[in-house]
C-alpha positions as YAML, in Angstrom:
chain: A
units: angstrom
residues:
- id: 1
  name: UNK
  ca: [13.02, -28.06, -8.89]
- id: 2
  name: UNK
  ca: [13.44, -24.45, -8.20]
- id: 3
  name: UNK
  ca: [13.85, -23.53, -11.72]
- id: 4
  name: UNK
  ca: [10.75, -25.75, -12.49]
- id: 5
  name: UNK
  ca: [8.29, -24.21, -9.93]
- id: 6
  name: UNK
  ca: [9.13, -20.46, -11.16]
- id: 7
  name: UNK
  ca: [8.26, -21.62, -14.56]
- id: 8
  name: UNK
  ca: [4.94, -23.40, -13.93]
- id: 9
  name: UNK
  ca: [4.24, -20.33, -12.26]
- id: 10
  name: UNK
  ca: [2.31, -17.57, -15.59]
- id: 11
  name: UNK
  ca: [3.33, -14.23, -13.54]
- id: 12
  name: UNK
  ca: [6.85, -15.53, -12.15]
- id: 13
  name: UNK
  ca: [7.81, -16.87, -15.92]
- id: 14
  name: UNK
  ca: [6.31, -13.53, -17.86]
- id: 15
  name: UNK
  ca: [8.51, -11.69, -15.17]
- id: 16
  name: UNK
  ca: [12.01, -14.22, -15.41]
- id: 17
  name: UNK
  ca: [11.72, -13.84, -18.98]
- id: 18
  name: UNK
  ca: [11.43, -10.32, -19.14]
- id: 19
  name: UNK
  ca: [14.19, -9.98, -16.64]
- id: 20
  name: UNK
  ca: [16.66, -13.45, -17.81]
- id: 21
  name: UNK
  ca: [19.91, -11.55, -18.14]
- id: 22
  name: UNK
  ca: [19.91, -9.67, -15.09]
- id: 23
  name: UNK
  ca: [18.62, -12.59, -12.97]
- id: 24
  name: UNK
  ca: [21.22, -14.68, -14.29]
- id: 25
  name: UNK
  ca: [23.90, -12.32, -13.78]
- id: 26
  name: UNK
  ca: [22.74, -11.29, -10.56]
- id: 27
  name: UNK
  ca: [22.24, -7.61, -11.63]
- id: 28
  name: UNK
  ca: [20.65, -4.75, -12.52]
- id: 29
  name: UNK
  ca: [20.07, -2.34, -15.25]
- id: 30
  name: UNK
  ca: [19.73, 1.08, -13.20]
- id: 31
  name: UNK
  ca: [22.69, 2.93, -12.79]
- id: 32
  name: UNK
  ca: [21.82, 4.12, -9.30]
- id: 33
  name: UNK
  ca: [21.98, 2.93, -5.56]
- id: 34
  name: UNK
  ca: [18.90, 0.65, -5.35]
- id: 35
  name: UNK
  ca: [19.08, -2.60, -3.62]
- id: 36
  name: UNK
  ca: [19.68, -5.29, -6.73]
- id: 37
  name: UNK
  ca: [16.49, -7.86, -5.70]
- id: 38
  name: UNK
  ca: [17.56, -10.01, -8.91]
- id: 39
  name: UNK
  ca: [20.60, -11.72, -6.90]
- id: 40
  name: UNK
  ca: [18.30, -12.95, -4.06]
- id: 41
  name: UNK
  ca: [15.73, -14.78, -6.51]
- id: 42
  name: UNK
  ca: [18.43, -18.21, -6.03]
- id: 43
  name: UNK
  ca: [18.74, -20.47, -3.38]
- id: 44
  name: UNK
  ca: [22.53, -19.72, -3.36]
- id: 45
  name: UNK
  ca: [22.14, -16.19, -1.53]
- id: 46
  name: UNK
  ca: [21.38, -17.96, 1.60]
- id: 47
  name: UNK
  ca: [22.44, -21.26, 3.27]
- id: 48
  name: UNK
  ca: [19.73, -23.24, 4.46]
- id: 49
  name: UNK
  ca: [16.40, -22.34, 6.04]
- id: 50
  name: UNK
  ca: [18.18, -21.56, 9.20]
- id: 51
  name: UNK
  ca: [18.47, -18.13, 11.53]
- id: 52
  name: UNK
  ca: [22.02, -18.05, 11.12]
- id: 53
  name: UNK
  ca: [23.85, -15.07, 10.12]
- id: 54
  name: UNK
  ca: [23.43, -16.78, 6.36]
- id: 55
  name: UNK
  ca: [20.16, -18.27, 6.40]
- id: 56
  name: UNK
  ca: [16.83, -17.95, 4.71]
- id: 57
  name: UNK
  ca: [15.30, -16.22, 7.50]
- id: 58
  name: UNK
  ca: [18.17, -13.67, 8.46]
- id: 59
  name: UNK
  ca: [19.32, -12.71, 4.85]
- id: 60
  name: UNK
  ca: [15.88, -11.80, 3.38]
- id: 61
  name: UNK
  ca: [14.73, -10.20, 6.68]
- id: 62
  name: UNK
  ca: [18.11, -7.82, 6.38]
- id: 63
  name: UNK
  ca: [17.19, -7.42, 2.72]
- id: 64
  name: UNK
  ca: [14.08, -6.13, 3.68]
- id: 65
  name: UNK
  ca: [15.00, -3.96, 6.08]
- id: 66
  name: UNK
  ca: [17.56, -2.83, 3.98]
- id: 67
  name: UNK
  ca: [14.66, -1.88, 1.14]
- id: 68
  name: UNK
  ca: [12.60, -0.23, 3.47]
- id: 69
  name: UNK
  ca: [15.38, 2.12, 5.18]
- id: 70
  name: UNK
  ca: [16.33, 3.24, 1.78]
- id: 71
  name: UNK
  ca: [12.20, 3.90, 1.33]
- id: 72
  name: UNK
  ca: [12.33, 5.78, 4.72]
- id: 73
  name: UNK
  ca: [14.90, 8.15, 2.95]
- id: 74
  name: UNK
  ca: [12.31, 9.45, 0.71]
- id: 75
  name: UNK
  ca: [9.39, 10.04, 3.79]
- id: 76
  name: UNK
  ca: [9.18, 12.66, 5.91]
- id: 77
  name: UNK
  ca: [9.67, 11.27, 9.51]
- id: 78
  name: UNK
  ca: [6.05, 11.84, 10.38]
- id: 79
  name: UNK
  ca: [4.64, 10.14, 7.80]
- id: 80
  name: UNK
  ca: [6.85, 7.02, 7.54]
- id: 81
  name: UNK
  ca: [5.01, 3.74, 8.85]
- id: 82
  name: UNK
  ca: [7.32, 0.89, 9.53]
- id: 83
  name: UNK
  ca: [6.49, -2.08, 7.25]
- id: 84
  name: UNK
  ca: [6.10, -5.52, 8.93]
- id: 85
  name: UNK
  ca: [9.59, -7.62, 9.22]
- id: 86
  name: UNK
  ca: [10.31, -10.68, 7.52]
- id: 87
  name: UNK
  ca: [10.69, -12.04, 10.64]
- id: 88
  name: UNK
  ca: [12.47, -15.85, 11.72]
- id: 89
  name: UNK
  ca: [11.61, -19.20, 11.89]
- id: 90
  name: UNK
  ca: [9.52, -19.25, 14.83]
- id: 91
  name: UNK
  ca: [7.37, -15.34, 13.84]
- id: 92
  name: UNK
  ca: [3.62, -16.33, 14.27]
- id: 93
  name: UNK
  ca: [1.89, -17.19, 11.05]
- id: 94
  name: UNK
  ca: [-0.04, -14.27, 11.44]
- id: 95
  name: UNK
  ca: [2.71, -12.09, 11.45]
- id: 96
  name: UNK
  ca: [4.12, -13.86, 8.25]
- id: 97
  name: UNK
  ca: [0.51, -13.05, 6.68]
- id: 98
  name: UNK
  ca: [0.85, -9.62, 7.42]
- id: 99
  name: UNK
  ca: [4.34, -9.83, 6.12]
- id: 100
  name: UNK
  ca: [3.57, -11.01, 2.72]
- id: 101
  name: UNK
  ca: [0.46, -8.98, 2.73]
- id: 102
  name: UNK
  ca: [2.17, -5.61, 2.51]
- id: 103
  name: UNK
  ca: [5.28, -6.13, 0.42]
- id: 104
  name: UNK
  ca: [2.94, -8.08, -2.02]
- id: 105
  name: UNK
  ca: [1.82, -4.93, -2.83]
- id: 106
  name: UNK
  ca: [5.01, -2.58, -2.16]
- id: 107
  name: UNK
  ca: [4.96, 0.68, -3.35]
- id: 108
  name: UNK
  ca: [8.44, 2.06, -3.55]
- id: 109
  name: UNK
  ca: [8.54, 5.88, -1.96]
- id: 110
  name: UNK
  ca: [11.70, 6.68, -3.67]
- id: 111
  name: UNK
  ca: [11.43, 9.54, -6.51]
- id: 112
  name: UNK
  ca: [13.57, 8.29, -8.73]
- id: 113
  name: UNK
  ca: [14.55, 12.35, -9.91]
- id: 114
  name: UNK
  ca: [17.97, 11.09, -10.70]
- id: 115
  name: UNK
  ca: [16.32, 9.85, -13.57]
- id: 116
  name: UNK
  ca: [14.76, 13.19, -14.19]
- id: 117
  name: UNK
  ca: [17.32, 14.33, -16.30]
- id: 118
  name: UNK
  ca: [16.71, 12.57, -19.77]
- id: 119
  name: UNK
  ca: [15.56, 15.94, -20.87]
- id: 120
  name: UNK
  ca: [17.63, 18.89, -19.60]
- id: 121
  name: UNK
  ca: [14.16, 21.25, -19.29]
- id: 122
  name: UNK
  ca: [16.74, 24.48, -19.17]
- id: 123
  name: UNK
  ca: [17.65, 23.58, -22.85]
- id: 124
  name: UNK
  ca: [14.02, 23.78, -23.65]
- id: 125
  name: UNK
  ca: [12.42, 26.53, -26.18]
- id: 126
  name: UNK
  ca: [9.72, 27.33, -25.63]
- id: 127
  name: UNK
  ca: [7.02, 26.04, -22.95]
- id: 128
  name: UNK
  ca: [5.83, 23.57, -25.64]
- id: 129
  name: UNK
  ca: [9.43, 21.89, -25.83]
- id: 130
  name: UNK
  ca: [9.41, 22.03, -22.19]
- id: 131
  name: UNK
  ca: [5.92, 20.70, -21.17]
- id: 132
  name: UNK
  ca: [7.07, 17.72, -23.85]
- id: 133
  name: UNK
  ca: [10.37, 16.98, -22.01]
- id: 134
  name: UNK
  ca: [8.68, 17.12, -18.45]
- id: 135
  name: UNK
  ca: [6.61, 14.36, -19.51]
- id: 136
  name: UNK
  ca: [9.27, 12.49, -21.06]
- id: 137
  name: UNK
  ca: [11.04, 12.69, -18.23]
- id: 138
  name: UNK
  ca: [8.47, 11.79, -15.95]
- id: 139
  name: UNK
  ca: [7.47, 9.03, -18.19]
- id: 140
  name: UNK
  ca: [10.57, 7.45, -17.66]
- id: 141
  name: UNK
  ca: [10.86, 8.00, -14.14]
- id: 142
  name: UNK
  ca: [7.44, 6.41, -13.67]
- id: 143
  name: UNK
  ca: [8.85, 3.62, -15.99]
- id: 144
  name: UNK
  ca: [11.69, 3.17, -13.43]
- id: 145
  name: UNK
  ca: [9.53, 2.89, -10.27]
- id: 146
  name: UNK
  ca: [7.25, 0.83, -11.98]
- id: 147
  name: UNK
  ca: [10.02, -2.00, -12.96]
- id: 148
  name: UNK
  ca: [11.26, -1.66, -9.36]
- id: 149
  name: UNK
  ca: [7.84, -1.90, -7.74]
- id: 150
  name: UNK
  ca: [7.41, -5.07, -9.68]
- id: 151
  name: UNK
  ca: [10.94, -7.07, -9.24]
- id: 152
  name: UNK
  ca: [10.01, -6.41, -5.27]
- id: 153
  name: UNK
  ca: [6.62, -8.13, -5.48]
- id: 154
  name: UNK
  ca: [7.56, -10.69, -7.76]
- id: 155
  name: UNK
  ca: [10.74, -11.65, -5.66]
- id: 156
  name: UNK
  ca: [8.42, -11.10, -2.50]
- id: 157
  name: UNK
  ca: [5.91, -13.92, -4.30]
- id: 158
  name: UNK
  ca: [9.15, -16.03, -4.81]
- id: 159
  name: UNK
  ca: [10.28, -16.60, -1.65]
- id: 160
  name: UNK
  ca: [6.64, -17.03, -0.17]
- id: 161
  name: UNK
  ca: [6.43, -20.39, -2.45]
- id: 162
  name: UNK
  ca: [9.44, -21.76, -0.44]
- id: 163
  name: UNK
  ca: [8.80, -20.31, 2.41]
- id: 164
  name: UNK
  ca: [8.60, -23.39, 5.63]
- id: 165
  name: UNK
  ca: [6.38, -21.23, 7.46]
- id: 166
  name: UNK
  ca: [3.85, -20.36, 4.84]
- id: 167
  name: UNK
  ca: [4.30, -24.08, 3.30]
- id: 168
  name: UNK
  ca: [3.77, -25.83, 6.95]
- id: 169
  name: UNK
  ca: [0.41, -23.38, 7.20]
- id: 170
  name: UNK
  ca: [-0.48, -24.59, 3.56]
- id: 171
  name: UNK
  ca: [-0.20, -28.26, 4.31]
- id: 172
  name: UNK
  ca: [-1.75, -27.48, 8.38]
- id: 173
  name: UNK
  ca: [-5.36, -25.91, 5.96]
- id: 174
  name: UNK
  ca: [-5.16, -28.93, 4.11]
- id: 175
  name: UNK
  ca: [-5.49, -31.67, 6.89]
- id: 176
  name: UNK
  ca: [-7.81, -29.20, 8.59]
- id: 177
  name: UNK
  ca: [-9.78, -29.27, 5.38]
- id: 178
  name: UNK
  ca: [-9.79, -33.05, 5.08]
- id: 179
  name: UNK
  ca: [-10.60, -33.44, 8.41]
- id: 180
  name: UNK
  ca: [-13.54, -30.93, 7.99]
- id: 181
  name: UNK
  ca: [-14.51, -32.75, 4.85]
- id: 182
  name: UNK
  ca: [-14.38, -36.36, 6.66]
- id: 183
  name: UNK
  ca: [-16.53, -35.22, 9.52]
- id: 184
  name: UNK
  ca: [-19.10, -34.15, 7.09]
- id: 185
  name: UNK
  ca: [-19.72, -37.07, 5.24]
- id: 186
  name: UNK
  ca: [-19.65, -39.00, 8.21]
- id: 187
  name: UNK
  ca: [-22.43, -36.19, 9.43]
- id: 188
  name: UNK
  ca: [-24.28, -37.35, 6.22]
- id: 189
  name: UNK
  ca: [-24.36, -40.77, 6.58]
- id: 190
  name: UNK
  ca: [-25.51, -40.65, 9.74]
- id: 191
  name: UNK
  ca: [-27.93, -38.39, 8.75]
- id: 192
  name: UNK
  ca: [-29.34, -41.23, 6.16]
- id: 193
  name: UNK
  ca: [-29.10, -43.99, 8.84]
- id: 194
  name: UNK
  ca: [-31.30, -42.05, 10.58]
- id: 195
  name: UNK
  ca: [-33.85, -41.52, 7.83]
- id: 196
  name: UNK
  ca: [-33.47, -45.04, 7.31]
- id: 197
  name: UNK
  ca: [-34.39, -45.98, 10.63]
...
């Protein structure tokens, strides 16, 4: 089932197909100390949608933490804003919103100038040469944040589809919306009675 909904899904597939291998294997390509989001896109990173230690609730909440304290790195203490929590089981829905809200669009502050080093610029002759290796250089750095930036808010988008809380609001819109929709043809109809009468 799990494997079905991420493939009726057009971004989730385009991004599972682009990243198979290191979904599969639970790993990733960069060779520095990021978080690896590709082993927490199964349901075998966590056990059950519980609070425990294990759980749904506790292990992507820590992994989110985790992501933004290795952000916070990157900020100046005066500038860093703390991102909303993942929360537990029992966070108001509105909290959960503003949750999914933000790290749907998570933009990693890291600089990635490990990376930066494709091109050693002190070999360079010439400002020409150099000015061509600096934006080689930060062409693949931007490449780097980008990929990151994306397996973040597609794993983010992942876990909002199984998600109780979000699915229990889901299916609590969608009696309020056929209850809404009863009421008003009943308005109607007694609306044409009356006409009638």
């Amino acid at each position: 089932q799990e494997a079905y909904d991420c493939l009726s899904d057009p971004q989730e597939k385009a991004f599972y197909d682009k990243h198979r291998e290191q979904i599969l294997r639970g790993g990733s390509d960069h060779k520095d100390e990021q978080i690896n989001v590709m082993g927490f896109y199964g349901s075998s990173c966590y056990n059950g949608f519980t609070d425990e230690p294990d759980g749904f609730y506790n292990v992507y909440n820590d992994l989110f933490v985790q992501i933004s304290q290795e952000d916070q790195r990157y900020v100046e203490a005066s500038d860093w804003e703390d991102p909303p929590n993942f929360g537990s089981s029992d966070t108001e829905f509105e909290d959960v919103r503003q949750f999914y809200g933000w790290w749907q669009s998570y933009c990693t502050k890291r600089n990635y100038m490990w990376l930066d080093d494709l091109y050693d610029i002190r070999q360079a002759d010439g400002r020409r040469i150099l000015r061509a290796m600096e934006k080689e250089n930060k062409k693949f750095v931007d490449e780097a944040k980008k990929e990151y930036n994306e397996s973040v808010r597609s794993l983010v988008s992942h876990i909002k589809k199984k998600d109780p809380r979000c699915l229990a609001q889901k299916e609590k819109q969608r009696v309020l919306e056929e209850e809404r929709l009863v009421a008003e043809k009943k308005r109607k109809e007694d609306q044409r009675r009356k006409r009638a009468e």
